[in-house]
PDB file of C-alpha atoms and ligand atoms in Angstrom:
ATOM      1  CA  MET A 729      -3.936 -11.575  29.184  1.00 74.00           C
ATOM      2  CA  ASP A 730      -2.618 -14.632  27.356  1.00 79.00           C
ATOM      3  CA  ASN A 731       1.200 -14.493  27.444  1.00 80.00           C
ATOM      4  CA  ASP A 732       1.423 -16.646  24.334  1.00 94.00           C
ATOM      5  CA  CYS A 733      -0.891 -14.382  22.330  1.00 98.00           C
ATOM      6  CA  LEU A 734       0.709 -11.893  19.931  1.00 98.00           C
ATOM      7  CA  PHE A 735      -2.144  -9.385  20.131  1.00 98.00           C
ATOM      8  CA  CYS A 736      -2.357  -9.565  23.956  1.00 98.00           C
ATOM      9  CA  ARG A 737       1.328  -8.683  23.926  1.00 97.00           C
ATOM     10  CA  ILE A 738       0.630  -5.695  21.654  1.00 98.00           C
ATOM     11  CA  VAL A 739      -2.105  -4.557  24.090  1.00 98.00           C
ATOM     12  CA  ALA A 740       0.407  -4.900  26.951  1.00 97.00           C
ATOM     13  CA  GLY A 741       2.963  -2.801  25.056  1.00 97.00           C
ATOM     14  CA  GLU A 742       5.453  -5.667  24.876  1.00 97.00           C
ATOM     15  CA  ILE A 743       5.436  -5.677  21.058  1.00 97.00           C
ATOM     16  CA  PRO A 744       5.348  -2.361  19.176  1.00 98.00           C
ATOM     17  CA  ALA A 745       2.527  -1.462  16.825  1.00 98.00           C
ATOM     18  CA  THR A 746       1.410   1.625  14.937  1.00 98.00           C
ATOM     19  CA  VAL A 747      -1.718   2.466  16.919  1.00 98.00           C
ATOM     20  CA  VAL A 748      -4.322   4.561  15.084  1.00 98.00           C
ATOM     21  CA  HIS A 749      -7.269   4.397  17.537  1.00 98.00           C
ATOM     22  CA  GLU A 750      -7.784   3.395  21.152  1.00 98.00           C
ATOM     23  CA  THR A 751     -10.719   3.198  23.560  1.00 98.00           C
ATOM     24  CA  ASP A 752     -11.087   1.733  27.059  1.00 98.00           C
ATOM     25  CA  THR A 753     -11.907  -1.650  25.531  1.00 98.00           C
ATOM     26  CA  THR A 754     -10.362  -1.647  22.033  1.00 98.00           C
ATOM     27  CA  LEU A 755      -7.101  -1.026  20.212  1.00 98.00           C
ATOM     28  CA  ALA A 756      -6.577  -0.461  16.473  1.00 99.00           C
ATOM     29  CA  PHE A 757      -3.213  -0.644  14.734  1.00 99.00           C
ATOM     30  CA  ARG A 758      -1.837  -0.971  11.199  1.00 98.00           C
ATOM     31  CA  ASP A 759      -1.373  -4.484   9.815  1.00 98.00           C
ATOM     32  CA  ILE A 760       2.332  -5.350   9.536  1.00 98.00           C
ATOM     33  CA  ASP A 761       1.748  -6.719   5.997  1.00 98.00           C
ATOM     34  CA  PRO A 762      -0.912  -4.440   4.494  1.00 98.00           C
ATOM     35  CA  LYS A 763      -3.064  -5.892   1.692  1.00 98.00           C
ATOM     36  CA  ALA A 764      -4.557  -2.502   0.714  1.00 98.00           C
ATOM     37  CA  PRO A 765      -3.635   1.201   1.090  1.00 98.00           C
ATOM     38  CA  VAL A 766      -5.558   1.141   4.393  1.00 98.00           C
ATOM     39  CA  HIS A 767      -5.290  -2.074   6.412  1.00 98.00           C
ATOM     40  CA  VAL A 768      -6.006  -1.666  10.112  1.00 99.00           C
ATOM     41  CA  LEU A 769      -6.632  -4.404  12.693  1.00 99.00           C
ATOM     42  CA  VAL A 770      -9.183  -3.629  15.403  1.00 99.00           C
ATOM     43  CA  ILE A 771      -9.100  -5.804  18.529  1.00 99.00           C
ATOM     44  CA  PRO A 772     -10.693  -5.987  21.961  1.00 98.00           C
ATOM     45  CA  LYS A 773      -8.177  -5.462  24.756  1.00 98.00           C
ATOM     46  CA  GLU A 774      -9.500  -8.613  26.440  1.00 98.00           C
ATOM     47  CA  HIS A 775      -8.546 -11.917  24.909  1.00 98.00           C
ATOM     48  CA  HIS A 776     -11.253 -13.787  22.983  1.00 98.00           C
ATOM     49  CA  PRO A 777     -10.152 -16.287  20.338  1.00 98.00           C
ATOM     50  CA  ASP A 778     -12.629 -15.419  17.577  1.00 98.00           C
ATOM     51  CA  VAL A 779     -15.750 -13.431  16.764  1.00 98.00           C
ATOM     52  CA  ALA A 780     -18.142 -16.183  17.876  1.00 98.00           C
ATOM     53  CA  ALA A 781     -16.426 -16.375  21.252  1.00 98.00           C
ATOM     54  CA  ILE A 782     -16.619 -12.635  21.952  1.00 98.00           C
ATOM     55  CA  ALA A 783     -20.200 -12.406  20.634  1.00 98.00           C
ATOM     56  CA  ASN A 784     -21.291 -15.135  23.054  1.00 98.00           C
ATOM     57  CA  ALA A 785     -19.192 -14.023  26.032  1.00 98.00           C
ATOM     58  CA  ASP A 786     -19.468 -10.231  25.934  1.00 98.00           C
ATOM     59  CA  PRO A 787     -22.070  -8.487  23.750  1.00 98.00           C
ATOM     60  CA  ALA A 788     -21.016  -5.046  25.015  1.00 98.00           C
ATOM     61  CA  ALA A 789     -17.390  -5.643  24.028  1.00 98.00           C
ATOM     62  CA  THR A 790     -18.596  -6.901  20.631  1.00 98.00           C
ATOM     63  CA  ALA A 791     -20.524  -3.676  20.112  1.00 98.00           C
ATOM     64  CA  ASP A 792     -17.447  -1.681  21.172  1.00 98.00           C
ATOM     65  CA  LEU A 793     -15.351  -3.582  18.631  1.00 98.00           C
ATOM     66  CA  LEU A 794     -17.738  -2.784  15.764  1.00 98.00           C
ATOM     67  CA  ALA A 795     -18.034   0.859  16.829  1.00 98.00           C
ATOM     68  CA  ALA A 796     -14.231   1.123  16.907  1.00 98.00           C
ATOM     69  CA  ALA A 797     -14.002  -0.403  13.422  1.00 98.00           C
ATOM     70  CA  ALA A 798     -16.514   2.156  12.156  1.00 98.00           C
ATOM     71  CA  ALA A 799     -14.555   4.984  13.814  1.00 98.00           C
ATOM     72  CA  VAL A 800     -11.348   3.756  12.163  1.00 98.00           C
ATOM     73  CA  ALA A 801     -13.034   3.614   8.751  1.00 98.00           C
ATOM     74  CA  GLU A 802     -14.198   7.204   9.192  1.00 98.00           C
ATOM     75  CA  ALA A 803     -10.827   8.442  10.509  1.00 98.00           C
ATOM     76  CA  GLU A 804      -9.021   6.757   7.608  1.00 98.00           C
ATOM     77  CA  GLY A 805     -11.298   8.537   5.114  1.00 98.00           C
ATOM     78  CA  LEU A 806     -13.029   5.393   3.864  1.00 98.00           C
ATOM     79  CA  LEU A 807     -16.705   6.303   4.256  1.00 98.00           C
ATOM     80  CA  ALA A 808     -17.154   8.003   0.880  1.00 98.00           C
ATOM     81  CA  ASP A 809     -15.791   5.196  -1.289  1.00 98.00           C
ATOM     82  CA  GLY A 810     -16.457   2.295   1.061  1.00 98.00           C
ATOM     83  CA  TYR A 811     -14.394  -0.379   2.681  1.00 98.00           C
ATOM     84  CA  ARG A 812     -14.439  -4.008   3.773  1.00 98.00           C
ATOM     85  CA  LEU A 813     -14.650  -5.391   7.312  1.00 98.00           C
ATOM     86  CA  ILE A 814     -13.400  -8.986   7.663  1.00 98.00           C
ATOM     87  CA  PHE A 815     -13.337 -11.413  10.588  1.00 98.00           C
ATOM     88  CA  ASN A 816     -11.385 -14.450   9.454  1.00 98.00           C
ATOM     89  CA  SER A 817     -12.481 -17.343  11.660  1.00 98.00           C
ATOM     90  CA  GLY A 818     -10.870 -20.761  12.004  1.00 97.00           C
ATOM     91  CA  ALA A 819      -8.888 -22.782   9.518  1.00 97.00           C
ATOM     92  CA  HIS A 820     -11.106 -22.399   6.451  1.00 97.00           C
ATOM     93  CA  GLY A 821     -11.474 -18.694   7.201  1.00 97.00           C
ATOM     94  CA  GLY A 822      -7.700 -18.308   7.099  1.00 97.00           C
ATOM     95  CA  GLN A 823      -7.370 -17.089  10.698  1.00 98.00           C
ATOM     96  CA  GLU A 824      -3.714 -16.968  11.756  1.00 98.00           C
ATOM     97  CA  VAL A 825      -3.873 -15.020  15.033  1.00 98.00           C
ATOM     98  CA  PHE A 826      -6.360 -16.417  17.549  1.00 98.00           C
ATOM     99  CA  HIS A 827      -7.211 -13.143  19.272  1.00 98.00           C
ATOM    100  CA  VAL A 828     -10.311 -11.821  17.523  1.00 98.00           C
ATOM    101  CA  HIS A 829      -9.589  -8.946  15.143  1.00 98.00           C
ATOM    102  CA  ALA A 830     -11.510  -7.046  12.509  1.00 98.00           C
ATOM    103  CA  HIS A 831      -9.587  -6.196   9.361  1.00 98.00           C
ATOM    104  CA  VAL A 832     -10.556  -2.727   8.075  1.00 99.00           C
ATOM    105  CA  LEU A 833      -9.513  -2.648   4.412  1.00 98.00           C
ATOM    106  CA  GLY A 834      -9.895   0.151   1.892  1.00 98.00           C
ATOM    107  CA  GLY A 835      -8.302   2.861  -0.198  1.00 98.00           C
ATOM    108  CA  ARG A 836      -8.814   1.081  -3.530  1.00 98.00           C
ATOM    109  CA  PRO A 837     -11.467  -1.135  -5.129  1.00 98.00           C
ATOM    110  CA  LEU A 838     -10.995  -4.436  -3.289  1.00 97.00           C
ATOM    111  CA  GLY A 839     -12.250  -6.786  -5.990  1.00 95.00           C
ATOM    112  CA  PRO A 840     -14.366  -9.911  -5.468  1.00 95.00           C
ATOM    113  CA  MET A 841     -15.158 -10.875  -1.894  1.00 93.00           C
ATOM    114  CA  VAL A 842     -13.398 -14.235  -2.297  1.00 93.00           C
ATOM    115  CA  SER A 843     -11.820 -16.151  -5.164  1.00 87.00           C
ATOM    116  CA  ARG A 844     -13.818 -19.123  -6.434  1.00 85.00           C
TER     117      ARG A 844
HETATM  118  P1  LIG B 736      -5.703 -13.337  10.277  1.00 76.16           P
HETATM  119  O1  LIG B 736      -5.065 -14.145   9.159  1.00 76.16           O
HETATM  120  O2  LIG B 736      -5.554 -14.033  11.609  1.00 76.16           O
HETATM  121  O3  LIG B 736      -7.108 -12.906   9.993  1.00 76.16           O
HETATM  122  O4  LIG B 736      -4.895 -11.975  10.332  1.00 76.16           O
HETATM  123  C1  LIG B 736      -3.729 -11.786  11.076  1.00 76.16           C
HETATM  124  C2  LIG B 736      -3.100 -10.496  10.594  1.00 76.16           C
HETATM  125  O5  LIG B 736      -2.132 -10.091  11.546  1.00 76.16           O
HETATM  126  C3  LIG B 736      -2.378 -10.623   9.242  1.00 76.16           C
HETATM  127  O6  LIG B 736      -2.967  -9.727   8.304  1.00 76.16           O
HETATM  128  C4  LIG B 736      -0.933 -10.279   9.588  1.00 76.16           C
HETATM  129  O7  LIG B 736      -0.297  -9.523   8.555  1.00 76.16           O
HETATM  130  C5  LIG B 736      -1.068  -9.481  10.872  1.00 76.16           C
HETATM  131  N1  LIG B 736       0.088  -9.556  11.762  1.00 76.16           N
HETATM  132  C6  LIG B 736       0.782 -10.684  12.104  1.00 76.16           C
HETATM  133  N2  LIG B 736       1.747 -10.383  12.980  1.00 76.16           N
HETATM  134  C7  LIG B 736       1.664  -9.041  13.215  1.00 76.16           C
HETATM  135  C8  LIG B 736       2.412  -8.133  14.047  1.00 76.16           C
HETATM  136  O8  LIG B 736       3.342  -8.506  14.772  1.00 76.16           O
HETATM  137  N3  LIG B 736       2.032  -6.826  14.016  1.00 76.16           N
HETATM  138  C9  LIG B 736       1.000  -6.376  13.231  1.00 76.16           C
HETATM  139  N4  LIG B 736       0.733  -5.075  13.274  1.00 76.16           N
HETATM  140  N5  LIG B 736       0.275  -7.208  12.444  1.00 76.16           N
HETATM  141  C10 LIG B 736       0.605  -8.521  12.435  1.00 76.16           C
HETATM  142 ZN1  LIG B 737      -4.901 -12.352  23.063  1.00 76.16          ZN
END
């Protein structure tokens, strides 16, 4: 655990979150500032700064993370109409919290992937 990391502190129960899904290796909770009717963050319980880091360090945990995101999408009722899975990475990607997290977004048409 990284004591300075917001999401490690959520995993540790030090900061409250609305948890919607949990496995041995992952936690999923609602984004505090939702950008769509469904906006859930899915994280590994172990600290990795971004998706490249976890993919290189722990392929099994990476697979767990994607499976958890898919389970959240299904549980939130998003499979019929679709959804978006986003890993913001680094400065140009707009990453603000450096504990890897998948954004599961849906519940309305989400528009263009990015603005030009
Ligand atoms: P990023 O910009 O790093 O891809 O996404 C970080 C996300 O974390 C943002 O969507 C932001 O709203 C969310 N967030 C920031 N602080 C908290 C918090 O304390 N609790 C929850 N549930 N979400 C947070
Ligand atoms: Zn962390």
